[in-house]
CSV table of C-alpha atoms in Angstrom, one decimal:
chain,number,residue,atom,x,y,z
A,198,GLU,CA,19.7,-185.5,121.7
A,199,ILE,CA,18.8,-186.3,125.3
A,200,VAL,CA,15.7,-188.6,125.5
A,201,LEU,CA,13.5,-188.1,128.5
A,202,THR,CA,11.4,-191.0,129.6
A,203,GLN,CA,8.6,-190.3,132.1
A,204,SER,CA,6.9,-193.0,134.2
A,205,PRO,CA,4.3,-194.0,134.8
A,206,GLY,CA,2.3,-193.1,131.7
A,207,THR,CA,-0.8,-192.7,133.8
A,208,LEU,CA,-1.2,-192.3,137.6
A,209,SER,CA,-4.6,-193.0,139.1
A,210,LEU,CA,-5.0,-191.4,142.5
A,211,SER,CA,-7.6,-189.9,144.8
A,212,PRO,CA,-7.6,-186.3,146.1
A,213,GLY,CA,-5.5,-186.0,149.1
A,214,GLU,CA,-3.0,-188.7,148.1
A,215,ARG,CA,0.6,-188.1,147.3
A,216,ALA,CA,1.8,-188.3,143.6
A,217,THR,CA,5.3,-189.2,142.6
A,218,LEU,CA,6.3,-188.7,139.0
A,219,SER,CA,9.6,-189.9,137.5
A,220,CYS,CA,11.7,-188.5,134.6
A,221,ARG,CA,14.8,-190.4,133.5
A,222,ALA,CA,17.3,-188.9,131.0
A,223,SER,CA,19.3,-190.9,128.5
A,224,GLN,CA,22.4,-189.0,129.5
A,225,SER,CA,23.3,-186.6,132.3
A,226,VAL,CA,21.4,-183.3,132.3
A,227,SER,CA,23.8,-180.4,132.5
A,228,SER,CA,23.6,-178.2,135.6
A,229,SER,CA,20.3,-179.8,136.7
A,230,SER,CA,18.7,-177.9,133.8
A,231,LEU,CA,15.4,-179.7,134.2
A,232,ALA,CA,11.9,-178.2,134.3
A,233,TRP,CA,8.4,-179.6,135.0
A,234,TYR,CA,5.2,-178.3,133.4
A,235,GLN,CA,1.5,-178.9,134.0
A,236,GLN,CA,-1.0,-178.9,131.1
A,237,LYS,CA,-4.7,-179.1,131.3
A,238,PRO,CA,-7.0,-179.9,128.3
A,239,GLY,CA,-7.2,-177.0,125.9
A,240,GLN,CA,-4.7,-174.9,127.8
A,241,ALA,CA,-1.1,-173.9,127.4
A,242,PRO,CA,1.5,-175.6,129.7
A,243,ARG,CA,2.3,-173.9,133.0
A,244,LEU,CA,5.8,-173.9,134.5
A,245,LEU,CA,5.9,-175.5,137.9
A,246,ILE,CA,9.6,-176.2,138.6
A,247,TYR,CA,12.9,-175.1,137.0
A,248,ASP,CA,16.5,-175.9,137.7
A,249,ALA,CA,15.2,-179.3,139.0
A,250,SER,CA,14.0,-178.0,142.4
A,251,SER,CA,13.1,-174.3,142.2
A,252,ARG,CA,9.4,-173.5,142.3
A,253,ALA,CA,8.2,-171.0,139.7
A,254,THR,CA,6.4,-167.9,140.8
A,255,GLY,CA,3.0,-168.5,142.3
A,256,ILE,CA,3.3,-172.3,142.4
A,257,SER,CA,1.9,-174.0,145.6
A,258,ASP,CA,4.5,-175.6,147.9
A,259,ARG,CA,2.6,-178.9,147.4
A,260,PHE,CA,4.7,-179.2,144.3
A,261,SER,CA,8.4,-180.1,144.8
A,262,GLY,CA,11.1,-181.2,142.4
A,263,SER,CA,14.3,-183.2,143.1
A,264,GLY,CA,17.0,-185.1,141.4
A,265,SER,CA,20.2,-184.6,139.4
A,266,GLY,CA,22.2,-186.3,136.7
A,267,THR,CA,19.8,-188.7,134.9
A,268,ASP,CA,17.0,-189.2,137.5
A,269,PHE,CA,14.5,-186.5,138.5
A,270,THR,CA,11.2,-186.6,140.4
A,271,LEU,CA,8.2,-184.3,140.7
A,272,THR,CA,6.2,-184.8,143.9
A,273,ILE,CA,2.7,-183.5,144.6
A,274,SER,CA,2.3,-183.8,148.4
A,275,ARG,CA,-1.5,-183.8,148.6
A,276,LEU,CA,-3.5,-183.9,145.4
A,277,GLU,CA,-6.1,-181.2,145.0
A,278,PRO,CA,-8.9,-181.5,142.4
A,279,GLU,CA,-7.2,-178.9,140.2
A,280,ASP,CA,-4.0,-181.0,140.1
A,281,PHE,CA,-5.4,-183.6,137.8
A,282,ALA,CA,-3.7,-183.0,134.5
A,283,VAL,CA,-0.8,-184.0,132.3
A,284,TYR,CA,2.8,-183.3,133.5
A,285,TYR,CA,5.8,-182.9,131.3
A,286,CYS,CA,9.5,-182.8,132.2
A,287,GLN,CA,11.9,-180.9,130.0
A,288,GLN,CA,15.7,-180.6,129.8
A,289,TYR,CA,17.3,-177.4,128.7
A,290,GLY,CA,21.0,-178.2,129.4
A,291,SER,CA,21.8,-179.2,125.9
A,292,SER,CA,21.5,-177.4,122.6
A,293,GLN,CA,18.5,-179.5,121.6
A,294,LYS,CA,15.8,-178.9,124.2
A,295,THR,CA,13.6,-181.9,124.7
A,296,PHE,CA,10.5,-182.9,126.6
A,297,GLY,CA,9.3,-186.2,128.1
A,298,GLN,CA,6.2,-187.8,126.7
A,299,GLY,CA,4.1,-186.8,129.7
A,300,THR,CA,2.4,-188.5,132.7
A,301,LYS,CA,-1.3,-188.2,133.1
A,302,VAL,CA,-2.5,-187.9,136.7
A,303,GLU,CA,-6.2,-188.9,136.7
A,304,ILE,CA,-8.8,-189.2,139.4
A,305,LYS,CA,-9.2,-192.7,140.7
B,181,GLU,CA,-0.2,-158.4,133.1
B,182,VAL,CA,2.4,-160.4,131.2
B,183,GLN,CA,0.8,-161.6,127.9
B,184,LEU,CA,1.7,-163.4,124.7
B,185,LEU,CA,-0.7,-163.4,121.7
B,186,GLU,CA,0.1,-165.6,118.7
B,187,SER,CA,-1.4,-165.1,115.3
B,188,GLY,CA,-0.8,-166.3,111.7
B,189,GLY,CA,-1.8,-169.9,111.8
B,190,GLY,CA,-4.0,-171.6,109.3
B,191,LEU,CA,-4.3,-174.2,106.6
B,192,VAL,CA,-1.4,-174.5,104.1
B,193,GLN,CA,-0.5,-177.1,101.4
B,194,PRO,CA,2.6,-179.3,101.7
B,195,GLY,CA,5.6,-177.3,100.5
B,196,GLY,CA,4.0,-174.0,101.3
B,197,SER,CA,5.0,-171.2,103.7
B,198,LEU,CA,3.5,-169.5,106.7
B,199,ARG,CA,4.6,-166.7,109.0
B,200,LEU,CA,3.6,-166.8,112.7
B,201,SER,CA,3.7,-163.7,114.9
B,202,CYS,CA,3.6,-163.3,118.7
B,203,ALA,CA,2.8,-160.0,120.3
B,204,ALA,CA,4.2,-159.6,123.8
B,205,SER,CA,3.1,-157.2,126.5
B,206,GLY,CA,3.6,-156.6,130.2
B,207,PHE,CA,7.4,-157.1,130.4
B,208,THR,CA,10.6,-155.7,129.0
B,209,PHE,CA,10.6,-157.8,125.8
B,210,SER,CA,14.2,-157.2,124.8
B,211,SER,CA,15.5,-158.6,128.2
B,212,TYR,CA,14.2,-162.1,127.6
B,213,ALA,CA,15.0,-164.8,125.1
B,214,MET,CA,11.9,-166.3,123.4
B,215,SER,CA,11.0,-169.6,121.8
B,216,TRP,CA,8.4,-171.4,119.8
B,217,VAL,CA,7.2,-174.7,121.1
B,218,ARG,CA,4.7,-176.9,119.2
B,219,GLN,CA,2.2,-179.7,120.0
B,220,ALA,CA,0.8,-182.0,117.4
B,221,PRO,CA,-2.8,-183.0,118.0
B,222,GLY,CA,-3.1,-185.4,120.9
B,223,LYS,CA,0.7,-185.5,121.3
B,224,GLY,CA,3.4,-184.1,123.5
B,225,LEU,CA,5.4,-180.9,123.4
B,226,GLU,CA,8.3,-180.2,121.0
B,227,TRP,CA,10.7,-177.3,121.2
B,228,VAL,CA,11.1,-175.7,117.8
B,229,SER,CA,13.3,-172.7,118.0
B,230,GLY,CA,14.7,-170.0,120.3
B,231,ILE,CA,16.2,-166.6,120.0
B,232,SER,CA,18.3,-164.4,122.4
B,233,GLY,CA,16.9,-161.1,123.8
B,234,SER,CA,19.0,-159.1,121.3
B,235,GLY,CA,18.1,-161.4,118.4
B,236,GLY,CA,21.8,-162.0,117.7
B,237,SER,CA,21.7,-165.7,118.5
B,238,THR,CA,19.2,-168.2,117.1
B,239,TYR,CA,18.7,-171.9,117.9
B,240,TYR,CA,16.7,-174.6,116.1
B,241,ALA,CA,15.5,-178.1,116.6
B,242,ASP,CA,17.1,-180.5,114.1
B,243,SER,CA,13.6,-181.3,112.7
B,244,VAL,CA,13.1,-177.7,111.4
B,245,LYS,CA,16.7,-176.5,110.7
B,246,GLY,CA,17.0,-175.0,107.3
B,247,ARG,CA,13.2,-174.7,106.9
B,248,PHE,CA,12.2,-172.4,109.7
B,249,THR,CA,13.6,-169.0,110.7
B,250,ILE,CA,13.0,-167.3,114.0
B,251,SER,CA,13.3,-163.5,114.4
B,252,ARG,CA,12.2,-160.7,116.6
B,253,ASP,CA,11.5,-156.9,116.4
B,254,ASN,CA,12.2,-155.5,119.8
B,255,SER,CA,10.8,-152.1,118.8
B,256,LYS,CA,7.4,-153.8,118.2
B,257,ASN,CA,7.7,-156.3,121.0
B,258,THR,CA,7.0,-159.0,118.5
B,259,LEU,CA,8.4,-162.5,117.8
B,260,TYR,CA,8.2,-164.2,114.5
B,261,LEU,CA,8.5,-167.7,113.0
B,262,GLN,CA,8.9,-168.0,109.2
B,263,MET,CA,8.0,-171.5,108.2
B,264,ASN,CA,9.0,-172.7,104.7
B,265,SER,CA,8.8,-176.1,102.9
B,266,LEU,CA,6.0,-177.2,105.3
B,267,ARG,CA,5.3,-180.9,105.8
B,268,ALA,CA,2.3,-182.8,107.1
B,269,GLU,CA,4.3,-183.5,110.3
B,270,ASP,CA,4.6,-179.8,111.0
B,271,THR,CA,0.8,-179.8,111.8
B,272,ALA,CA,0.5,-178.6,115.4
B,273,VAL,CA,-0.5,-175.9,117.8
B,274,TYR,CA,2.4,-173.5,117.9
B,275,TYR,CA,3.1,-171.7,121.2
B,276,CYS,CA,5.2,-168.7,121.8
B,277,ALA,CA,7.0,-168.9,125.1
B,278,LYS,CA,9.1,-166.5,127.2
B,279,ASP,CA,12.3,-167.7,128.7
B,280,TYR,CA,12.2,-167.9,132.5
B,281,ALA,CA,15.6,-166.3,133.0
B,282,GLY,CA,16.3,-162.6,132.3
B,283,SER,CA,19.4,-160.9,130.9
B,284,GLY,CA,18.5,-162.0,127.4
B,285,TRP,CA,20.5,-165.1,127.5
B,286,PHE,CA,18.8,-168.1,126.0
B,287,ARG,CA,18.2,-170.9,128.6
B,288,GLY,CA,15.3,-172.7,127.1
B,289,ALA,CA,12.8,-173.2,129.9
B,290,PHE,CA,9.6,-171.2,129.7
B,291,ASP,CA,7.5,-169.4,132.4
B,292,ILE,CA,5.0,-167.6,130.2
B,293,TRP,CA,3.1,-169.2,127.3
B,294,GLY,CA,0.7,-167.8,124.7
B,295,GLN,CA,-2.6,-169.7,124.0
B,296,GLY,CA,-1.2,-171.0,120.7
B,297,THR,CA,-2.1,-170.8,117.0
B,298,MET,CA,-3.0,-173.9,114.9
B,299,VAL,CA,-1.0,-174.7,111.8
B,300,THR,CA,-2.5,-177.4,109.5
B,301,VAL,CA,-0.4,-178.7,106.6
B,302,SER,CA,-2.6,-180.6,104.2
B,303,SER,CA,-3.6,-180.8,100.6
């Protein structure tokens, strides 16, 4: 099973700042099969990025994904108030699909 | 509007069984693989099981293999999860989720999620 480790656990930033979230895999993720999700309290997750760098339908271009192999990054260029939430990475390149433990982006 | 609506959650004793359903609308159901993903209270996300668009191929997390069975009825646009031999650690919100890729092939990333149904395993 591929273990995904997200860092930092919590990111305290102000609106307008840039957020950089990391996701490291315990082994190489096949075909850059990595996704990022946003989850707000009491809501279902929302797909932001798939295939490591492709934005999902309707997702703002403030969100971008990069990386390959074992190291992946989600960047939010300028934080808006609605961006404060928990973010999860997920790999789907192996038979056991796994999620990271999440990064909480909170208002500083 | 694309929509997924789960039902069937509730309180069950350890060792008991429960069947979850997910009614889909707004897209060609048979063209997409589907999955169940769960989230224990205050915890992260865990993929549970997936099924191809035709229903011919099924996939399970090691934690539920042999206890849970995923199925679908494309004539009713409905996804199911039969859960047997339930344990306390199965307590979670269970989400139904649509695969982001079409063609029916199971990829395992999800662009549409239901609102979830709570399953509590406790005596």
